[in-house]
Structures are given as structure tokens and as C-alpha cells.
Coordinates of C-alpha atoms in Angstrom, one line a residue:
Chain A
M27 CA 105.4 113.3 178.9
A28 CA 102.9 114.4 176.1
R29 CA 102.1 111.8 173.2
T30 CA 99.9 114.0 171.5
P31 CA 99.5 117.7 170.8
A32 CA 96.3 118.0 172.2
E33 CA 97.9 116.4 175.5
L34 CA 100.5 118.7 175.2
A35 CA 97.8 121.7 175.1
G36 CA 95.7 120.5 177.5
A37 CA 93.1 120.5 174.9
H38 CA 89.1 119.7 175.4
P39 CA 87.8 120.3 172.3
G40 CA 84.2 120.1 171.4
A41 CA 82.6 116.9 169.7
S42 CA 84.4 116.1 166.4
F43 CA 82.3 116.0 163.3
E44 CA 82.7 114.7 159.8
I45 CA 84.0 116.0 156.6
T46 CA 85.1 114.1 153.3
M47 CA 88.1 113.9 151.3
D48 CA 87.6 112.7 147.9
G49 CA 84.4 110.8 149.7
R50 CA 85.9 109.3 152.3
P51 CA 84.7 110.5 155.4
V52 CA 87.4 112.3 157.8
P53 CA 86.9 113.7 161.4
A54 CA 87.4 117.3 162.2
L55 CA 87.8 119.0 165.4
P56 CA 86.0 122.3 165.9
G57 CA 88.6 125.3 165.3
Q58 CA 90.7 123.1 163.2
S59 CA 91.5 124.3 159.6
V60 CA 90.9 122.1 156.4
A61 CA 94.2 121.3 156.4
A62 CA 94.6 120.4 159.9
A63 CA 91.8 118.0 159.8
L64 CA 93.7 116.5 157.0
W65 CA 96.9 116.5 158.7
S66 CA 95.3 114.6 161.6
A67 CA 93.9 111.8 159.3
G68 CA 97.2 111.4 158.0
I69 CA 96.3 113.0 154.5
L70 CA 99.4 115.1 153.0
A71 CA 98.2 115.6 149.5
W72 CA 94.9 116.9 148.2
R73 CA 96.0 118.5 144.8
T74 CA 97.9 117.5 141.8
T75 CA 100.1 120.1 140.2
R76 CA 99.2 121.5 136.8
T77 CA 101.7 120.6 134.4
T78 CA 103.1 117.3 135.8
G79 CA 100.4 116.3 137.9
R80 CA 102.4 115.4 140.9
P81 CA 100.7 115.4 144.6
R82 CA 101.0 118.4 146.8
G83 CA 99.5 119.3 150.2
A84 CA 100.0 122.4 152.9
F85 CA 103.6 123.3 153.2
C86 CA 104.1 126.7 154.6
G87 CA 101.0 126.6 156.8
I88 CA 100.2 130.2 157.0
G89 CA 99.0 130.8 153.6
Q90 CA 102.2 132.2 151.9
C91 CA 103.0 129.1 149.6
Y92 CA 99.7 128.3 147.9
D93 CA 100.7 124.6 147.8
C94 CA 97.6 123.7 149.8
L95 CA 95.0 124.7 147.4
A96 CA 92.0 122.6 147.4
T97 CA 88.5 122.2 146.2
I98 CA 86.2 123.0 148.8
N99 CA 82.3 122.3 148.4
G100 CA 83.0 122.6 144.8
E101 CA 84.9 126.0 144.9
P102 CA 88.6 125.6 143.6
N103 CA 91.9 127.2 144.6
R104 CA 91.0 127.5 148.3
R105 CA 93.8 127.3 150.6
A106 CA 93.1 124.7 153.1
C107 CA 95.7 126.0 155.8
L108 CA 93.5 129.0 156.1
V109 CA 90.1 127.6 155.9
P110 CA 88.4 126.6 159.1
A111 CA 86.5 122.7 158.9
R112 CA 82.9 123.1 158.8
P113 CA 80.4 119.9 159.3
G114 CA 80.0 118.1 156.3
D115 CA 82.6 120.0 154.2
V116 CA 83.1 118.3 150.7
I117 CA 86.8 118.2 149.8
T118 CA 87.9 116.9 146.6
T119 CA 91.4 116.5 145.1
Q120 CA 92.2 119.7 143.3
E121 CA 93.5 118.9 139.8
G122 CA 95.7 121.3 138.1
H123 CA 94.3 125.1 138.1
G124 CA 90.8 123.8 139.6
H125 CA 88.8 124.9 137.0
A126 CA 88.4 122.2 134.4
R127 CA 85.5 120.4 135.9
I128 CA 83.5 123.4 136.3
G129 CA 84.1 124.6 132.6
V130 CA 85.8 128.1 133.4
Chain B
M3 CA 87.8 155.9 168.4
P4 CA 87.2 158.4 165.8
A5 CA 84.3 160.9 166.8
S6 CA 82.0 159.7 163.8
A7 CA 81.8 157.0 161.2
S8 CA 83.7 159.5 158.5
D9 CA 86.3 160.5 160.5
P10 CA 89.8 158.6 160.1
Y11 CA 91.8 156.9 162.6
D12 CA 94.8 158.2 163.7
L13 CA 96.7 155.3 163.3
A14 CA 96.2 151.8 161.1
V15 CA 98.3 149.0 162.7
I16 CA 98.7 146.2 160.2
G17 CA 99.8 142.9 161.6
A18 CA 98.6 141.8 165.3
G19 CA 101.7 139.9 166.1
C20 CA 104.2 141.1 168.8
A21 CA 105.3 144.3 167.2
G22 CA 101.6 145.2 166.0
L23 CA 99.9 144.5 169.3
A24 CA 102.6 146.6 171.2
G25 CA 102.3 149.6 168.8
A26 CA 98.7 149.4 169.2
V27 CA 98.8 149.4 172.7
A28 CA 101.5 152.2 173.2
A29 CA 99.5 154.4 170.7
A30 CA 96.0 154.0 172.1
G31 CA 97.8 154.4 175.8
H32 CA 98.7 157.8 174.5
G33 CA 95.6 158.8 173.3
L34 CA 95.4 157.9 169.4
S35 CA 92.3 156.1 167.8
V36 CA 93.8 152.9 166.4
A37 CA 92.4 150.2 164.1
L38 CA 94.3 146.9 164.3
L39 CA 94.0 144.9 161.3
D40 CA 95.2 141.0 161.2
A41 CA 94.1 138.2 158.4
S42 CA 93.9 135.8 161.4
P43 CA 91.0 135.4 163.3
Q44 CA 93.1 135.6 166.2
T45 CA 95.8 137.8 167.7
G46 CA 99.4 136.6 168.4
G47 CA 101.0 136.8 164.6
Q48 CA 102.9 133.6 163.8
F49 CA 104.9 133.7 166.8
Y50 CA 102.1 133.6 169.1
R51 CA 99.7 131.4 167.1
H52 CA 97.6 129.6 169.1
P53 CA 94.6 127.1 168.8
A54 CA 91.3 128.2 168.4
P55 CA 88.9 128.7 171.1
A56 CA 86.9 125.7 169.9
L57 CA 89.9 123.6 170.2
G58 CA 89.5 124.1 174.2
A59 CA 93.2 124.1 174.8
A60 CA 93.6 124.8 178.5
R61 CA 97.5 125.1 178.4
P62 CA 98.2 126.8 174.9
E63 CA 101.3 128.1 176.6
A64 CA 102.8 124.9 176.6
L65 CA 103.4 125.5 172.8
H66 CA 105.2 128.6 173.2
H67 CA 108.3 130.4 174.8
D68 CA 107.4 133.5 176.8
W69 CA 103.6 133.6 176.8
P70 CA 103.2 135.8 179.7
A71 CA 104.5 138.5 177.5
F72 CA 102.0 138.0 174.9
A73 CA 99.1 137.3 177.7
A74 CA 100.3 140.9 179.2
L75 CA 99.6 142.5 175.8
R76 CA 96.6 140.7 175.1
R77 CA 94.9 142.2 178.5
R78 CA 96.7 145.4 177.7
L79 CA 94.6 145.5 174.1
E80 CA 91.2 144.3 175.6
R81 CA 91.0 147.2 178.2
S82 CA 92.3 149.7 175.8
D83 CA 90.1 151.5 172.8
V84 CA 91.8 149.8 170.2
R85 CA 89.3 148.8 167.2
Q86 CA 90.3 145.3 166.5
L87 CA 89.7 144.3 162.7
S88 CA 90.5 140.2 162.7
G89 CA 90.2 138.5 159.4
H90 CA 91.1 141.4 157.4
H91 CA 93.7 140.5 154.6
V92 CA 95.1 143.6 153.8
W93 CA 96.3 144.0 149.8
A94 CA 97.2 147.5 149.6
V95 CA 98.1 150.7 151.5
T96 CA 97.7 154.1 149.4
K97 CA 97.8 158.0 149.9
E98 CA 94.5 159.4 149.7
D99 CA 93.7 163.4 149.2
G100 CA 94.3 165.1 152.4
D101 CA 97.3 163.5 153.7
L102 CA 95.5 160.3 154.8
W103 CA 96.4 156.7 154.1
A104 CA 93.8 154.2 153.0
V105 CA 94.4 150.6 154.1
H106 CA 92.5 148.1 151.7
A107 CA 91.4 144.7 152.9
A108 CA 89.4 141.8 152.0
T109 CA 87.5 140.2 154.6
G110 CA 86.5 136.5 154.9
A111 CA 88.5 133.1 155.0
D112 CA 90.3 133.0 151.5
G113 CA 87.4 133.3 148.9
A114 CA 84.4 132.7 151.5
D115 CA 82.2 135.9 152.0
E116 CA 85.0 138.5 150.8
R117 CA 83.9 141.8 151.0
P118 CA 86.2 145.0 150.6
V119 CA 86.8 147.4 153.2
R120 CA 88.8 150.3 153.5
V121 CA 90.3 151.9 156.6
R122 CA 91.6 155.4 156.7
A123 CA 94.1 156.8 158.9
R124 CA 96.6 159.8 159.6
A125 CA 99.4 157.3 160.2
V126 CA 100.3 153.3 159.6
L127 CA 102.4 151.1 161.4
L128 CA 103.4 148.1 159.2
A129 CA 104.0 145.1 161.3
T130 CA 103.5 142.0 158.9
G131 CA 106.2 140.0 160.4
A132 CA 108.0 137.6 158.1
Y133 CA 107.8 134.3 156.2
E134 CA 110.1 131.3 155.9
R135 CA 112.9 131.3 153.5
Q136 CA 113.2 128.2 151.3
L137 CA 116.3 126.6 149.5
P138 CA 115.3 123.7 147.1
F139 CA 116.7 120.1 147.0
P140 CA 116.0 117.0 145.2
G141 CA 112.5 115.6 146.5
W142 CA 111.3 118.6 148.5
T143 CA 107.9 118.8 146.6
L144 CA 107.2 115.2 147.9
P145 CA 104.1 115.6 150.5
G146 CA 105.5 114.9 153.8
V147 CA 108.1 117.7 153.4
V148 CA 107.1 120.9 155.0
G149 CA 108.1 124.2 156.0
A150 CA 109.6 124.0 159.4
G151 CA 107.6 127.3 160.5
G152 CA 104.7 125.6 158.7
A153 CA 104.9 122.4 160.6
Q154 CA 105.2 124.7 164.0
A155 CA 102.3 127.1 162.6
M156 CA 100.2 123.7 162.0
L157 CA 100.9 122.6 165.7
K158 CA 100.1 126.0 167.3
S159 CA 97.1 126.4 165.6
G160 CA 95.5 122.9 164.6
L161 CA 97.3 120.8 167.3
V162 CA 98.5 118.5 164.4
L163 CA 101.7 116.9 163.1
P164 CA 102.5 116.0 159.6
G165 CA 104.2 112.7 160.6
R166 CA 105.6 110.7 163.6
R167 CA 109.1 110.7 162.9
I168 CA 110.1 113.9 161.8
V169 CA 113.5 115.4 161.0
V170 CA 113.9 119.2 161.1
A171 CA 116.6 120.7 158.7
G172 CA 117.8 124.0 157.3
S173 CA 119.6 126.8 159.2
G174 CA 118.8 129.3 161.7
P175 CA 117.7 129.3 165.2
L176 CA 113.9 128.7 164.5
L177 CA 115.2 125.1 163.9
L178 CA 115.8 124.3 167.4
A179 CA 112.4 125.6 168.5
V180 CA 110.7 123.7 165.8
A181 CA 112.3 120.5 167.0
S182 CA 111.9 120.9 170.6
S183 CA 108.2 122.0 170.1
L184 CA 107.3 119.1 167.7
A185 CA 109.2 116.4 170.3
A186 CA 107.1 117.9 173.1
A187 CA 104.1 117.2 171.1
G188 CA 104.9 113.6 170.8
A189 CA 106.8 113.3 167.6
Q190 CA 110.1 111.5 167.3
V191 CA 112.6 113.8 165.7
P192 CA 115.8 111.6 165.1
A193 CA 117.9 114.9 164.1
V194 CA 118.2 118.5 163.6
I195 CA 120.2 119.4 160.8
E196 CA 122.0 122.5 160.3
A197 CA 123.8 124.0 157.5
S198 CA 126.1 126.4 159.3
G199 CA 127.7 125.9 162.5
Y200 CA 127.3 127.8 166.1
Q201 CA 130.8 128.8 165.9
G202 CA 129.8 131.9 164.6
Y203 CA 128.1 133.3 167.5
A204 CA 131.7 133.2 169.3
R205 CA 133.0 136.0 167.2
H206 CA 130.7 138.2 168.7
P207 CA 131.1 137.8 172.8
R208 CA 130.1 141.3 173.8
V209 CA 126.8 140.8 171.7
L210 CA 126.1 137.4 173.3
A211 CA 126.9 139.0 177.0
A212 CA 124.8 141.9 176.5
N213 CA 121.8 139.1 175.6
P214 CA 121.6 136.8 178.3
R215 CA 117.9 135.9 177.7
K216 CA 118.6 134.9 174.2
L217 CA 121.3 132.5 175.5
A218 CA 118.8 131.4 178.3
E219 CA 116.3 130.8 175.4
A220 CA 118.8 128.6 173.4
A221 CA 119.7 126.4 176.6
V222 CA 115.8 125.7 177.2
H223 CA 115.7 124.6 173.7
G224 CA 119.4 122.7 174.0
A225 CA 117.9 120.9 177.4
A226 CA 114.9 119.9 175.5
L227 CA 116.9 118.3 172.5
L228 CA 118.5 116.4 175.0
R229 CA 115.7 115.3 177.1
H230 CA 114.1 113.9 173.7
R231 CA 117.2 112.7 172.5
V232 CA 117.4 114.6 169.4
R233 CA 120.8 114.9 167.9
L234 CA 122.1 118.0 166.5
R235 CA 124.3 117.6 163.2
T236 CA 125.8 121.0 162.1
R237 CA 127.4 121.5 158.7
S238 CA 125.0 119.2 157.2
A239 CA 122.2 119.5 154.9
V240 CA 119.1 117.0 153.5
T241 CA 120.3 116.7 150.0
E242 CA 117.7 114.2 148.8
V243 CA 114.3 113.0 149.8
H244 CA 113.3 109.6 149.4
G245 CA 109.8 108.0 148.5
T246 CA 107.0 107.5 146.2
D247 CA 103.9 109.2 147.3
R248 CA 105.4 110.7 150.5
V249 CA 108.3 110.9 152.5
S250 CA 110.0 107.5 153.5
A251 CA 113.3 108.9 154.3
V252 CA 116.0 111.5 153.6
T253 CA 119.7 111.8 152.8
V254 CA 122.0 113.9 155.1
T255 CA 125.3 115.1 153.3
R256 CA 128.2 117.1 155.4
L257 CA 128.8 120.7 153.8
D258 CA 132.3 122.2 153.5
R259 CA 132.5 125.7 154.9
D260 CA 130.7 127.3 151.6
W261 CA 127.7 125.1 152.2
R262 CA 128.9 122.7 149.4
P263 CA 128.0 119.1 150.0
V264 CA 130.7 116.7 150.5
R265 CA 131.0 113.8 148.1
G266 CA 130.4 110.2 149.7
T267 CA 129.4 111.6 153.2
G268 CA 125.6 110.9 152.7
R269 CA 123.8 108.9 155.0
R270 CA 120.2 108.0 155.1
I271 CA 117.8 108.4 158.1
A272 CA 114.4 106.9 158.0
C273 CA 111.5 109.5 158.9
D274 CA 108.1 110.1 157.3
A275 CA 107.9 114.2 157.4
L276 CA 110.7 116.4 157.0
A277 CA 110.1 120.3 158.3
V278 CA 112.6 122.2 156.6
G279 CA 113.5 126.1 156.6
H280 CA 116.5 128.6 155.6
G281 CA 115.6 131.4 158.0
L282 CA 112.9 134.2 157.4
V283 CA 112.4 136.8 154.8
P284 CA 110.7 140.2 155.9
Q285 CA 107.2 140.5 154.5
I286 CA 107.2 144.3 153.1
E287 CA 105.4 144.5 149.9
L288 CA 102.8 146.7 151.3
A289 CA 105.8 149.2 152.0
T290 CA 107.9 148.8 148.7
A291 CA 105.2 149.6 146.6
L292 CA 105.2 153.0 148.3
G293 CA 108.5 153.5 147.6
C294 CA 109.8 153.0 151.1
A295 CA 113.7 152.5 151.1
T296 CA 115.1 149.2 152.0
R297 CA 118.3 147.6 153.1
T298 CA 120.0 144.2 152.5
T299 CA 120.5 142.5 156.1
A300 CA 123.3 140.6 157.1
D301 CA 121.6 137.1 155.7
G302 CA 120.9 138.7 152.3
T303 CA 117.1 139.5 152.7
L304 CA 115.7 142.7 152.4
A305 CA 114.3 144.7 154.8
L306 CA 112.9 148.2 155.5
A307 CA 115.3 151.0 156.2
L308 CA 114.1 152.7 159.2
D309 CA 114.9 155.6 161.2
G310 CA 115.5 155.8 164.9
L311 CA 112.3 156.1 165.6
Q312 CA 111.3 153.3 163.6
E313 CA 109.7 155.5 160.7
T314 CA 110.4 154.1 157.1
S315 CA 111.8 156.8 154.3
V316 CA 107.9 157.8 153.7
R317 CA 106.6 160.0 156.1
G318 CA 103.8 158.7 158.5
L319 CA 104.3 155.0 157.5
W320 CA 106.1 153.2 160.7
A321 CA 107.2 149.8 161.0
A322 CA 108.2 147.5 163.5
G323 CA 109.3 143.7 164.3
E324 CA 110.5 141.4 161.3
T325 CA 109.7 144.1 158.7
G326 CA 112.7 145.9 159.5
G327 CA 114.9 142.7 159.4
V328 CA 114.2 139.5 161.5
G329 CA 114.9 139.6 165.4
G330 CA 112.7 138.0 167.1
A331 CA 109.5 138.3 169.7
E332 CA 111.2 140.6 172.2
L333 CA 112.5 143.0 169.8
A334 CA 109.2 143.2 167.9
R335 CA 107.5 144.1 170.8
A336 CA 110.3 146.8 171.8
E337 CA 110.4 148.3 168.1
G338 CA 106.5 148.2 168.1
E339 CA 105.9 150.4 171.3
L340 CA 108.6 152.6 169.9
A341 CA 106.8 153.2 166.8
G342 CA 103.6 153.6 168.6
L343 CA 105.1 156.3 171.1
A344 CA 106.7 157.8 167.9
A345 CA 103.3 158.3 165.8
A346 CA 101.7 159.5 169.0
V347 CA 104.6 162.2 169.4
R348 CA 104.2 163.2 165.6
L349 CA 100.5 163.2 165.5
H350 CA 99.9 165.1 169.0
G351 CA 102.9 167.3 168.2
H352 CA 104.1 167.2 171.8
P353 CA 106.6 164.9 173.2
V354 CA 105.6 161.7 175.3
H355 CA 108.2 160.6 178.3
G356 CA 111.4 160.7 176.6
G357 CA 112.8 158.3 179.4
R358 CA 110.6 155.3 178.1
V359 CA 112.0 156.3 174.4
R360 CA 115.4 156.4 175.4
E361 CA 115.1 152.6 177.3
L362 CA 113.3 151.4 174.3
R363 CA 115.8 152.4 172.1
R364 CA 119.0 151.2 173.9
R365 CA 117.0 147.9 174.2
R366 CA 116.3 147.4 170.6
D367 CA 119.8 148.6 169.7
R368 CA 121.2 145.7 172.0
M369 CA 118.9 143.0 170.5
R370 CA 119.5 144.4 167.2
A371 CA 122.9 143.7 167.5
F372 CA 122.3 140.1 168.4
A373 CA 119.9 139.5 165.5
E374 CA 122.6 140.7 163.2
A375 CA 125.1 138.1 165.0
M376 CA 122.7 135.5 164.3
A377 CA 122.2 136.4 161.0
V378 CA 125.9 136.1 159.9
S379 CA 126.2 132.8 161.5
H380 CA 123.2 131.1 159.7
A381 CA 123.5 133.1 156.5
P382 CA 123.3 130.8 153.5
A383 CA 126.7 130.3 152.0
A384 CA 126.6 129.9 148.1
G385 CA 128.3 126.1 147.6
W386 CA 124.2 125.5 148.8
T387 CA 123.5 125.2 144.7
G388 CA 125.7 122.5 144.7
W389 CA 123.1 119.7 145.9
L390 CA 120.8 120.7 143.2
T391 CA 120.1 118.2 140.2
D392 CA 119.0 119.7 136.9
D393 CA 115.4 118.1 137.4
T394 CA 114.9 119.5 141.1
D395 CA 112.0 122.2 141.0
V396 CA 112.9 125.2 142.2
C397 CA 109.7 127.2 141.7
R398 CA 107.0 125.2 143.4
C399 CA 104.0 126.7 141.7
E400 CA 105.3 126.9 138.1
E401 CA 107.3 123.8 138.5
V402 CA 110.5 125.2 136.8
T403 CA 113.5 122.8 137.5
A404 CA 117.1 124.4 138.3
G405 CA 118.1 122.9 134.9
R406 CA 115.8 125.3 133.2
I407 CA 116.9 128.4 135.2
R408 CA 120.8 127.4 134.7
E409 CA 119.8 127.1 131.0
A410 CA 118.4 130.8 131.2
V411 CA 121.5 131.8 132.9
T412 CA 124.4 129.9 130.7
D413 CA 122.8 130.1 127.5
L414 CA 120.3 132.9 127.3
G415 CA 122.2 135.8 129.5
A416 CA 120.1 136.1 132.6
R417 CA 121.7 138.0 135.2
D418 CA 119.0 138.5 138.0
A419 CA 116.1 137.0 139.1
H420 CA 113.8 139.2 137.2
T421 CA 115.3 138.2 133.9
V422 CA 115.4 134.4 134.9
K423 CA 111.4 135.2 135.8
L424 CA 110.5 136.4 132.4
L425 CA 112.6 133.6 130.5
T426 CA 111.5 130.7 132.8
R427 CA 108.1 131.5 134.6
A428 CA 110.0 130.8 138.1
G429 CA 108.3 133.4 140.6
M430 CA 105.4 134.0 138.3
G431 CA 103.0 131.6 139.7
W432 CA 100.5 131.8 143.0
C433 CA 103.1 132.7 145.3
Q434 CA 104.5 135.3 143.3
G435 CA 108.2 134.2 144.0
R436 CA 107.7 134.1 148.1
M437 CA 109.5 130.7 148.0
C438 CA 111.6 130.4 145.2
G439 CA 112.9 133.9 144.9
T440 CA 116.1 133.5 146.8
A441 CA 117.0 130.2 144.9
A442 CA 116.2 131.8 141.7
A443 CA 118.5 134.6 142.6
C444 CA 121.3 132.6 143.9
L445 CA 121.1 130.9 140.6
A446 CA 120.9 133.9 138.5
A447 CA 124.1 135.1 140.4
G448 CA 125.9 132.0 139.0
G449 CA 127.9 131.6 142.1
G450 CA 128.4 135.3 142.8
A451 CA 126.9 137.4 145.3
A452 CA 122.9 137.4 144.8
E453 CA 121.0 140.6 145.1
P454 CA 118.0 139.8 147.3
P455 CA 114.8 139.4 145.0
A456 CA 112.9 143.0 145.0
E457 CA 109.7 142.6 147.3
R458 CA 107.6 144.0 144.8
R459 CA 104.3 142.9 144.4
P460 CA 101.2 145.1 143.5
F461 CA 99.0 142.6 145.7
A462 CA 100.1 141.6 149.1
V463 CA 97.3 139.3 149.1
P464 CA 94.6 137.8 146.2
V465 CA 92.1 140.2 145.7
P466 CA 88.4 139.9 144.3
L467 CA 87.9 141.5 141.2
S468 CA 85.2 143.3 142.7
A469 CA 87.1 145.2 145.1
L470 CA 89.5 146.1 142.3
A471 CA 86.4 147.2 140.1
S472 CA 84.9 149.8 142.7
P473 CA 88.0 151.1 144.4
D474 CA 86.3 154.6 145.2
E475 CA 83.2 153.1 146.5
P476 CA 82.5 154.4 150.3
T477 CA 83.5 151.2 152.1
G478 CA 83.5 153.0 155.1
S479 CA 86.5 154.6 156.8
R480 CA 85.4 152.3 159.7
P481 CA 83.8 148.9 159.4
D482 CA 80.1 148.8 159.2
A483 CA 79.7 147.3 162.4
A484 CA 81.5 149.6 164.4
P485 CA 80.2 150.0 168.0
P486 CA 78.5 153.0 169.4
V487 CA 81.0 155.9 170.3
D488 CA 80.8 156.6 174.1
D489 CA 82.9 159.7 174.1

């Protein structure tokens, strides 16, 4: 019986690479979205809400709910469940509407 | 393929899931030039969502039910002249001069390298599928609570799980499929919590007898749940999520027939994730923006009203699959083919083989009847609002609580979701009410019958302002990179 999704699907992915989440190195597999890489590292939240500052992460998984918004390589409001992870990606927790740090 | 780059396609198909694929290959097989647009880099839609090639999945079928049906469609697509436009997020469909449709899309993965594309066509087939319907409960915004379909989507595409011990809850047959795939992928699933019972199906014996494949599918999931020791609890709901930074447990409470929680029946189940969903909502905003007529389905969602050959109330605009009411992959394939054939008949001006059309209509009617029985059996009953506390967030984007919505209804006189939205901002955030629309409408109805929220959104997906600034820029009826035409 399969113990992991990769075993179930008979996956033999290419070599994993590194992205960072708030400075912490996180491994990602080629073909995974940013959200999938974070889930595999046990990270479920990468945004705080605009009004009450509560943590959020991926919810609908298909780009409909916008709960998974992340700041990716300095660009806020990107849906982590749709964006493919690329080597060296810098993910930072998005606070509020995501524009405070970039002064917009 | 059109004869030159400035010529429109005969048919633009929006959505490369079961319905769109079947429609595209059927239309192309009858001589139409077809463009197939989809937001995802891969075909398959949500049902046949699968890992990107780089993940090297040798057995993608292990994550799916009835994979051969998809594999066959994909082979036919590869052998066809259908022009595949993947990574195209369609944000609007408009009518152009001379009876042509314009399909407006943005390419790029959500914000990166976005480029506007306009595809012109003589007819459109809308096969945009559905998204998950959510009903809120205390704690449902805590990390670790994910959509049931969302958990399955992330598993199918990214080979990941949201936790090790995952409770599956909500209502509808999707829960069984989600629980069995999570368990097969190595998660512990202590329980599936279904708010309805399954007795509802027994009231439709003829419909059940006519759909043996559906019963076999249910049996496959049932056997998988038994094998993985997953308990199925009906007439129950998760009424509270526990945890500070993330889920540590849920409370499951018995429901009465009206989905009202029964006091004193709560039981705690330890888990580190909860996958939850209450059925699906047809994704129809591209059509409603064009004025297409809708109908209310048996479980209270809005779907497109279609004629016997899948055409909407707007001539030249067809729809298939979940856009016409949620009914599953097999029905979507039949409807997609039917719509593709109907478009070919219209554009060619002569009939295709009538026997195939008759057979497809028979199959569609049979499966639609099953979908109807299923929808009735799992339709949310009004008592679910009894598990909300005043500080439960209903609108996740704008963080509008149930208390504020109730205040808008009782003190300020709101009677519908639209007025609730104006008074509280529920449904006015990023997701444009996709997650909270049903709940806000139920609360606005104050225990009466809720009108399904109108699926009216000017843009179906976020659009860069640059695309709006130059709507008439000749972005090409066909993409720049179109291969040379060989006919």
C-alpha cells in the first residue's frame, strides 16, 4: 500500500531544488506549484489577512478563492496554487494587501 | 485551422476538461476549425487534473477514476487539428461586428508575463466546469482547513497532502472520492462526515437502475473506505475546528433532518487537517455576462438553461458539462460531444449522423436524471446556519462575520445577498463571492428559501489594466505563434 502520493503515482521526478519561505530553505520538485512545495514542507500558511492579521494558505487549490496569495520574488498577490515553483524563488509572507512594503 | 491568420476559427471551446475535450474533438472531426482554450498548462480540467510532466508520474491513473476515458480523448485531440491554447485565462466573451465572437484571454501564470490574446470564432462552446461550494463553520479559516476538492486538486497536480490525519466533511458524493484518494495516497482518514444521508437515492429506484456505472463507482469508493478503515458518519457535520496556528482537532455534531445541529451530541476527532466541501457550483459568469438564461438546480445552485442540443438561450453559444448543472465526467463527455456536433450542424448547414445525436441525447437524459437525484439527496437544508456563531467569518476575503450579516438582515432590512454585500462587503473581495455567496444568500433569506446568488461578474479572472486599456488592439484572431497552415 502506498505511503506517499509520489509512491501512489509512481513518480520519479527530476532533482529537487530549493526555494525559500521567509528565509527558510524549502525543497521543491520540478512541476510543483509554490503552494504544493510549501505543503510538502508542512507549511500551510503564508499570508496574513488585511483586517485581523490571521494566517491563511491554500484553500480551494484551483485559483478560485485567493486565500493562497503570496509575495513571490517581491511581487505580492500571486496565487501560490497556480504559480510553478522555480529554483531560487523567494517567497515571503504576504501581509494584508501586500503593497505596504513596496510603497504603493 | 483557419486558412489565414486573420480568419476566425469556426468554434472556440473554453475549458479543456471532459466536456471541452469531447466537444473540441467532435467538432474538429466534423470539419470545424477549433481553438481550445484553458487556463491550465495541461488538459483534463479538474476531474482529470494530473501531475506536470516534470514530476515523472508513471501511474497518474492511480489518482483517478476512469482514466482510460481521458486517455482516449487526449489521443484524439493529439491526432486532430484542434489548436490548443493552454495557459489562457479567459476573462470575457463578447460579440464583434459581423456575428463573430471574441474570446478575451490573458496568458501567463497569474501575474507573470501576462499578455492579452483575443481569439475570434463563429461559435463558442463554454465548458468551464464548476468550483466547490462552501458553507462556513466556526474555525473554517484556520490553516489546515482546505476545500475537499482543493485537497484532491493539490494531490492530483502536486502529489502533496495538507496533513497526515485528515477528516473529510461536508456533503455530496465528491467526499467519498476525496477520502478514498487521500487514503490511497497515504493519509490517515479517521472519518468522512456527510451532512445528508444516502436514503435519498432510494426514492429514485428507476434512476438508479438506469445508471449502473454510477452504482459501481460508489461501490469502488465504498470498498476503498472499508479497506482503509475510514468511518462514514451521515447526518453529521463539523461544527467547530480546534487549534491556534493550525488544525489540531474538529468537533463533529449530529444533525437533524433539516441539518440543524443536535445539542449535546458533539464529539471531538483529533486530526491535523480538514478537507471540506458542500457540492459544486457551475462556473457560468462568461455566459451570464452575455445574458444567457439560467435555471436553479435541484440543490439550489444556478446553472445555464440549455436546449436539447446544449445551446444556451443566446444563439451560437453552446455549453456542456457542469455549466449546465453538476453531473460528473461521463455526462460532461456526452454533452460536450453533443454540443460539438450541434455546432458543426449549424455552421455547415447540413445534418451530421442523426443516430449518434439520438444516442447521445438518450445517454445525457439518463445521466441528468441521476444528477438530479444526487443533487436532491445532498442539497443543503436550511438548518445549517444553526452551527454558526456570531463571530464565525462567512466572507473569507473581507472577513465579514455571520453576526454582521445577521445584523444587516435583522436591523438594516437586507433581504438578499446583493443587499447584504452592499451593507457588509460580504462577497466584495478577491474571490468575488465564490466562497461565501451561498452562505450569504442563506443568511439573507433568514431561514426561508434562499435565492441562488447571481453569477454576474464583469471579469471571470483578474485582468491586467493594460489589456483593458487597449481592447481593440489587434492581438490577433490567432496567436502569433500559430504553426503554418498546411491545407
